[in-house]
Amino acid sequence: MTVTETELAGHFEATVARGDRVEPRDWMPEAYRKTLIRQIAQHAHSEIIGMQPEGDWISRAPSLRRKAILLAKVQDEAGHGLYLYSACETLGTSRRELTEKLLSGKQKYSSIFNYPTPSYADVGTIGWLVDGAAICNQVPLCRTSFGPYGRAMIRICKEESFHQRQGYELLMTMMRGTDEQRAMVQESVDRFWWPALMMFGPPDDASPNTEQSMAWGIKRNTNDELRQKFVDMTVPQARALGVTLPDPELRWNSERQAHDFGEPDWHEFWAVVKGNGPCNAERLDRRRSAHEDGAWVRDAAVAFAEEGAR
Amino acid sequence: MSEWPLYEVFLRSKRGLNHVHVGSLHAPDDRFALMHARDVYTRRNEGVSIWVVRACEITASSPDEKDPMFAPSGDKVYRHPTFYDIPEHVPHM
């Protein structure tokens, strides 16, 4: 008995409509598979590239405590990348192919990591705003329709909460310090606020993939919904911290029971996505040389394994 | 050079519980797979014991729920305790 493609598609759509998860060996539409590979790969690459901006501060952390925290955090990012690469590979791609596509620029990573971290306060701001935005994006993805992706997101979300809290605590500590330290925090927030808002992607009317992704249960909320949620969550945190978010249009709208806020500079967003951000070339160069410099370790491990097998 | 083989990772989170599948990773051999599994999947005391097995060594049923594989148990309601009516005054049943 042969099953027609129409029947398979019907079965797939019924699974998604029931809110059941799709698992790797299930039949799935080719476009669903491709969309997932693109999204999970981009997510995995972001975790891996995301080690760099903060990694620069490990050797310059102001105390052993802060250094240990930062090391643990950067190690988590590597772990998150590995969870996600594994999930992506269940869709029929390989680690080698994913690595090559990152290094050749064929697959993207989140634009936020193309911004520099010239100040130690950036370590705190990244934890608070960048990881905070990531959590906003990722919590709904725990219920995404593809099983391995959802399971990876559950693990990641548990660990991200440490990332956000350590960042906020770092900033609170600096805010209790000198005027100079408070100015450092404000300056860092000024630089990261708009790029953090851009992490949710282009506005809904300029996000062609959103509708299909939501129909497939891959995405659960639109970009603008999540951006609004993030702003509403962050405003009271900024107040408690004593910093000003750099948006003159930001105010509470009691009619909407939500904050109104200004429009991010989408020209800047697209320029960074297209490779013209402040650190695009530097990030990829560093990832390439890390991959090449690590080749002997991979070769040695294989030689050692072959030796052991004999 | 070919890619390191894929391993599936199973963790026992504490004594008295089963090992549960947590994810996968690549490693050149079994020993490295265990070490990588520790680093990737137990950074926060998630486990007291790890199993790793090469993914290619696993034999799996088809995931399609219409698969006749599970049909034999579908119509045997008498295998469940709720199939049997017992009067309410009978204790400890």
PDB file of N, CA and C in Angstrom, chain A residues 8 11 18 23 25-26 75-76 79-80 82-83 86 89 94-97 155 159 162-163 297-299 301-302 304-305 308, chain B residues 1-4 6 11 21-26 28-29 31-32 39-44 46 60-66:
ATOM      1  N   LEU A   8      -0.085  12.202   3.467  1.00  0.00           N
ATOM      2  CA  LEU A   8       0.992  12.506   4.407  1.00  0.00           C
ATOM      3  C   LEU A   8       0.878  13.947   4.885  1.00  0.00           C
ATOM      4  N   HIS A  11      -1.898  14.307   7.330  1.00  0.00           N
ATOM      5  CA  HIS A  11      -1.494  13.758   8.625  1.00  0.00           C
ATOM      6  C   HIS A  11      -0.606  14.754   9.375  1.00  0.00           C
ATOM      7  N   ARG A  18      -3.427  19.741  16.148  1.00  0.00           N
ATOM      8  CA  ARG A  18      -3.735  19.210  17.482  1.00  0.00           C
ATOM      9  C   ARG A  18      -2.802  19.773  18.552  1.00  0.00           C
ATOM     10  N   GLU A  23       8.162  14.901  15.094  1.00  0.00           N
ATOM     11  CA  GLU A  23       9.453  14.320  15.462  1.00  0.00           C
ATOM     12  C   GLU A  23      10.279  14.015  14.209  1.00  0.00           C
ATOM     13  N   ARG A  25      11.669  11.659  12.476  1.00  0.00           N
ATOM     14  CA  ARG A  25      11.442  10.671  11.420  1.00  0.00           C
ATOM     15  C   ARG A  25      10.047  10.768  10.812  1.00  0.00           C
ATOM     16  N   ASP A  26       9.231  11.706  11.283  1.00  0.00           N
ATOM     17  CA  ASP A  26       7.912  11.947  10.678  1.00  0.00           C
ATOM     18  C   ASP A  26       8.066  12.536   9.286  1.00  0.00           C
ATOM     19  N   GLN A  75      30.658  29.477  28.737  1.00  0.00           N
ATOM     20  CA  GLN A  75      30.612  28.024  28.528  1.00  0.00           C
ATOM     21  C   GLN A  75      29.178  27.574  28.238  1.00  0.00           C
ATOM     22  N   ASP A  76      28.216  28.197  28.914  1.00  0.00           N
ATOM     23  CA  ASP A  76      26.805  27.898  28.633  1.00  0.00           C
ATOM     24  C   ASP A  76      26.456  28.198  27.175  1.00  0.00           C
ATOM     25  N   GLY A  79      27.476  25.466  25.111  1.00  0.00           N
ATOM     26  CA  GLY A  79      26.550  24.352  25.319  1.00  0.00           C
ATOM     27  C   GLY A  79      25.247  24.560  24.561  1.00  0.00           C
ATOM     28  N   HIS A  80      24.729  25.804  24.611  1.00  0.00           N
ATOM     29  CA  HIS A  80      23.474  26.088  23.910  1.00  0.00           C
ATOM     30  C   HIS A  80      23.645  25.887  22.406  1.00  0.00           C
ATOM     31  N   LEU A  82      25.615  23.802  21.025  1.00  0.00           N
ATOM     32  CA  LEU A  82      25.668  22.362  20.763  1.00  0.00           C
ATOM     33  C   LEU A  82      24.287  21.721  20.840  1.00  0.00           C
ATOM     34  N   TYR A  83      23.463  22.117  21.827  1.00  0.00           N
ATOM     35  CA  TYR A  83      22.088  21.574  21.876  1.00  0.00           C
ATOM     36  C   TYR A  83      21.395  21.846  20.544  1.00  0.00           C
ATOM     37  N   SER A  86      22.637  19.941  17.466  1.00  0.00           N
ATOM     38  CA  SER A  86      22.115  18.569  17.501  1.00  0.00           C
ATOM     39  C   SER A  86      20.673  18.535  17.017  1.00  0.00           C
ATOM     40  N   GLU A  89      20.570  18.931  13.313  1.00  0.00           N
ATOM     41  CA  GLU A  89      21.048  17.768  12.565  1.00  0.00           C
ATOM     42  C   GLU A  89      19.979  16.685  12.423  1.00  0.00           C
ATOM     43  N   SER A  94      24.204  18.212   8.393  1.00  0.00           N
ATOM     44  CA  SER A  94      25.307  17.703   9.211  1.00  0.00           C
ATOM     45  C   SER A  94      26.023  18.861   9.901  1.00  0.00           C
ATOM     46  N   ARG A  95      26.760  18.526  10.954  1.00  0.00           N
ATOM     47  CA  ARG A  95      27.514  19.545  11.682  1.00  0.00           C
ATOM     48  C   ARG A  95      28.511  20.238  10.767  1.00  0.00           C
ATOM     49  N   ARG A  96      29.138  19.416   9.919  1.00  0.00           N
ATOM     50  CA  ARG A  96      30.138  19.954   8.995  1.00  0.00           C
ATOM     51  C   ARG A  96      29.515  21.000   8.061  1.00  0.00           C
ATOM     52  N   GLU A  97      28.336  20.633   7.538  1.00  0.00           N
ATOM     53  CA  GLU A  97      27.653  21.538   6.607  1.00  0.00           C
ATOM     54  C   GLU A  97      27.264  22.833   7.319  1.00  0.00           C
ATOM     55  N   ARG A 155      15.852  23.438  27.822  1.00  0.00           N
ATOM     56  CA  ARG A 155      17.134  23.419  28.541  1.00  0.00           C
ATOM     57  C   ARG A 155      17.758  24.823  28.537  1.00  0.00           C
ATOM     58  N   GLU A 159      18.736  27.874  31.660  1.00  0.00           N
ATOM     59  CA  GLU A 159      20.073  28.413  31.915  1.00  0.00           C
ATOM     60  C   GLU A 159      20.151  29.915  31.649  1.00  0.00           C
ATOM     61  N   PHE A 162      19.837  32.444  34.603  1.00  0.00           N
ATOM     62  CA  PHE A 162      21.079  32.792  35.308  1.00  0.00           C
ATOM     63  C   PHE A 162      21.802  33.922  34.573  1.00  0.00           C
ATOM     64  N   HIS A 163      21.815  33.859  33.252  1.00  0.00           N
ATOM     65  CA  HIS A 163      22.528  34.872  32.475  1.00  0.00           C
ATOM     66  C   HIS A 163      21.945  36.258  32.711  1.00  0.00           C
ATOM     67  N   VAL A 297      43.534  19.521  17.022  1.00  0.00           N
ATOM     68  CA  VAL A 297      42.909  18.858  18.176  1.00  0.00           C
ATOM     69  C   VAL A 297      41.920  17.802  17.679  1.00  0.00           C
ATOM     70  N   ARG A 298      41.128  18.176  16.668  1.00  0.00           N
ATOM     71  CA  ARG A 298      40.160  17.211  16.128  1.00  0.00           C
ATOM     72  C   ARG A 298      40.883  16.015  15.505  1.00  0.00           C
ATOM     73  N   ASP A 299      41.961  16.310  14.776  1.00  0.00           N
ATOM     74  CA  ASP A 299      42.724  15.217  14.158  1.00  0.00           C
ATOM     75  C   ASP A 299      43.350  14.315  15.217  1.00  0.00           C
ATOM     76  N   ALA A 301      42.333  13.796  18.239  1.00  0.00           N
ATOM     77  CA  ALA A 301      41.309  13.007  18.926  1.00  0.00           C
ATOM     78  C   ALA A 301      40.939  11.777  18.103  1.00  0.00           C
ATOM     79  N   VAL A 302      40.869  11.959  16.777  1.00  0.00           N
ATOM     80  CA  VAL A 302      40.548  10.827  15.903  1.00  0.00           C
ATOM     81  C   VAL A 302      41.689   9.804  15.926  1.00  0.00           C
ATOM     82  N   PHE A 304      43.777   9.295  18.297  1.00  0.00           N
ATOM     83  CA  PHE A 304      43.757   8.663  19.621  1.00  0.00           C
ATOM     84  C   PHE A 304      42.658   7.595  19.669  1.00  0.00           C
ATOM     85  N   ALA A 305      41.496   7.915  19.081  1.00  0.00           N
ATOM     86  CA  ALA A 305      40.374   6.967  19.063  1.00  0.00           C
ATOM     87  C   ALA A 305      40.753   5.729  18.243  1.00  0.00           C
ATOM     88  N   GLY A 308      43.079   3.560  20.196  1.00  0.00           N
ATOM     89  CA  GLY A 308      42.350   2.822  21.234  1.00  0.00           C
ATOM     90  C   GLY A 308      41.556   1.656  20.666  1.00  0.00           C
TER      91      GLY A 308
ATOM     92  N   MET B   1      38.942  14.409   6.227  1.00  0.00           N
ATOM     93  CA  MET B   1      38.592  13.677   7.450  1.00  0.00           C
ATOM     94  C   MET B   1      37.070  13.638   7.610  1.00  0.00           C
ATOM     95  N   SER B   2      36.556  12.469   7.953  1.00  0.00           N
ATOM     96  CA  SER B   2      35.102  12.363   8.097  1.00  0.00           C
ATOM     97  C   SER B   2      34.668  12.934   9.453  1.00  0.00           C
ATOM     98  N   GLU B   3      33.346  13.156   9.573  1.00  0.00           N
ATOM     99  CA  GLU B   3      32.833  13.765  10.794  1.00  0.00           C
ATOM    100  C   GLU B   3      32.845  12.746  11.940  1.00  0.00           C
ATOM    101  N   TRP B   4      33.040  13.239  13.157  1.00  0.00           N
ATOM    102  CA  TRP B   4      32.958  12.344  14.324  1.00  0.00           C
ATOM    103  C   TRP B   4      31.572  11.726  14.382  1.00  0.00           C
ATOM    104  N   LEU B   6      27.917  10.309  15.637  1.00  0.00           N
ATOM    105  CA  LEU B   6      26.894  10.893  16.495  1.00  0.00           C
ATOM    106  C   LEU B   6      26.571   9.926  17.642  1.00  0.00           C
ATOM    107  N   LEU B  11      20.723  10.286  30.673  1.00  0.00           N
ATOM    108  CA  LEU B  11      21.135  10.672  32.034  1.00  0.00           C
ATOM    109  C   LEU B  11      20.225  10.065  33.075  1.00  0.00           C
ATOM    110  N   HIS B  21      16.670   9.993  27.885  1.00  0.00           N
ATOM    111  CA  HIS B  21      17.379  10.603  26.763  1.00  0.00           C
ATOM    112  C   HIS B  21      17.385  12.123  26.916  1.00  0.00           C
ATOM    113  N   VAL B  22      18.557  12.753  26.788  1.00  0.00           N
ATOM    114  CA  VAL B  22      18.619  14.211  26.932  1.00  0.00           C
ATOM    115  C   VAL B  22      19.084  14.922  25.670  1.00  0.00           C
ATOM    116  N   GLY B  23      19.683  14.193  24.731  1.00  0.00           N
ATOM    117  CA  GLY B  23      20.148  14.878  23.525  1.00  0.00           C
ATOM    118  C   GLY B  23      21.252  14.067  22.877  1.00  0.00           C
ATOM    119  N   SER B  24      22.008  14.714  22.016  1.00  0.00           N
ATOM    120  CA  SER B  24      23.059  13.997  21.310  1.00  0.00           C
ATOM    121  C   SER B  24      24.294  14.861  21.166  1.00  0.00           C
ATOM    122  N   LEU B  25      25.371  14.253  20.725  1.00  0.00           N
ATOM    123  CA  LEU B  25      26.618  14.999  20.493  1.00  0.00           C
ATOM    124  C   LEU B  25      27.525  14.171  19.579  1.00  0.00           C
ATOM    125  N   HIS B  26      28.559  14.825  19.071  1.00  0.00           N
ATOM    126  CA  HIS B  26      29.558  14.128  18.262  1.00  0.00           C
ATOM    127  C   HIS B  26      30.802  13.885  19.107  1.00  0.00           C
ATOM    128  N   PRO B  28      34.786  11.445  18.931  1.00  0.00           N
ATOM    129  CA  PRO B  28      35.589  10.502  18.143  1.00  0.00           C
ATOM    130  C   PRO B  28      35.483   9.070  18.665  1.00  0.00           C
ATOM    131  N   ASP B  29      35.244   8.875  19.969  1.00  0.00           N
ATOM    132  CA  ASP B  29      35.080   7.509  20.483  1.00  0.00           C
ATOM    133  C   ASP B  29      34.245   7.544  21.770  1.00  0.00           C
ATOM    134  N   ARG B  31      34.926   6.987  24.935  1.00  0.00           N
ATOM    135  CA  ARG B  31      35.456   7.688  26.118  1.00  0.00           C
ATOM    136  C   ARG B  31      35.242   9.196  26.005  1.00  0.00           C
ATOM    137  N   PHE B  32      35.555   9.734  24.807  1.00  0.00           N
ATOM    138  CA  PHE B  32      35.338  11.172  24.602  1.00  0.00           C
ATOM    139  C   PHE B  32      33.845  11.509  24.666  1.00  0.00           C
ATOM    140  N   ASP B  39      30.332  17.488  29.972  1.00  0.00           N
ATOM    141  CA  ASP B  39      30.492  18.938  29.802  1.00  0.00           C
ATOM    142  C   ASP B  39      29.245  19.606  29.217  1.00  0.00           C
ATOM    143  N   VAL B  40      28.581  18.907  28.290  1.00  0.00           N
ATOM    144  CA  VAL B  40      27.453  19.538  27.600  1.00  0.00           C
ATOM    145  C   VAL B  40      26.154  19.388  28.393  1.00  0.00           C
ATOM    146  N   TYR B  41      25.959  18.229  29.025  1.00  0.00           N
ATOM    147  CA  TYR B  41      24.626  17.959  29.600  1.00  0.00           C
ATOM    148  C   TYR B  41      24.580  17.933  31.131  1.00  0.00           C
ATOM    149  N   THR B  42      25.700  18.083  31.827  1.00  0.00           N
ATOM    150  CA  THR B  42      25.627  18.030  33.304  1.00  0.00           C
ATOM    151  C   THR B  42      26.414  19.174  33.943  1.00  0.00           C
ATOM    152  N   ARG B  43      26.247  20.399  33.407  1.00  0.00           N
ATOM    153  CA  ARG B  43      26.969  21.520  34.022  1.00  0.00           C
ATOM    154  C   ARG B  43      26.342  21.958  35.348  1.00  0.00           C
ATOM    155  N   ARG B  44      25.115  21.488  35.632  1.00  0.00           N
ATOM    156  CA  ARG B  44      24.448  21.908  36.877  1.00  0.00           C
ATOM    157  C   ARG B  44      23.895  20.721  37.648  1.00  0.00           C
ATOM    158  N   GLU B  46      22.927  17.827  36.782  1.00  0.00           N
ATOM    159  CA  GLU B  46      21.715  17.207  36.246  1.00  0.00           C
ATOM    160  C   GLU B  46      21.756  15.683  36.317  1.00  0.00           C
ATOM    161  N   ALA B  60      15.029   1.532  15.837  1.00  0.00           N
ATOM    162  CA  ALA B  60      13.837   2.272  16.242  1.00  0.00           C
ATOM    163  C   ALA B  60      12.628   1.853  15.430  1.00  0.00           C
ATOM    164  N   SER B  61      11.468   1.956  16.058  1.00  0.00           N
ATOM    165  CA  SER B  61      10.229   1.710  15.326  1.00  0.00           C
ATOM    166  C   SER B  61       9.902   2.958  14.511  1.00  0.00           C
ATOM    167  N   SER B  62       8.994   2.814  13.567  1.00  0.00           N
ATOM    168  CA  SER B  62       8.570   3.983  12.806  1.00  0.00           C
ATOM    169  C   SER B  62       7.744   4.889  13.705  1.00  0.00           C
ATOM    170  N   PRO B  63       7.936   6.198  13.597  1.00  0.00           N
ATOM    171  CA  PRO B  63       7.230   7.090  14.522  1.00  0.00           C
ATOM    172  C   PRO B  63       5.779   7.336  14.133  1.00  0.00           C
ATOM    173  N   ASP B  64       5.395   6.906  12.937  1.00  0.00           N
ATOM    174  CA  ASP B  64       4.042   7.189  12.480  1.00  0.00           C
ATOM    175  C   ASP B  64       3.024   6.494  13.382  1.00  0.00           C
ATOM    176  N   GLU B  65       2.074   7.267  13.947  1.00  0.00           N
ATOM    177  CA  GLU B  65       1.169   6.675  14.926  1.00  0.00           C
ATOM    178  C   GLU B  65       0.179   5.694  14.286  1.00  0.00           C
ATOM    179  N   LYS B  66       0.053   5.746  12.943  1.00  0.00           N
ATOM    180  CA  LYS B  66      -0.833   4.784  12.289  1.00  0.00           C
ATOM    181  C   LYS B  66      -0.126   3.451  12.066  1.00  0.00           C
TER     182      LYS B  66
END
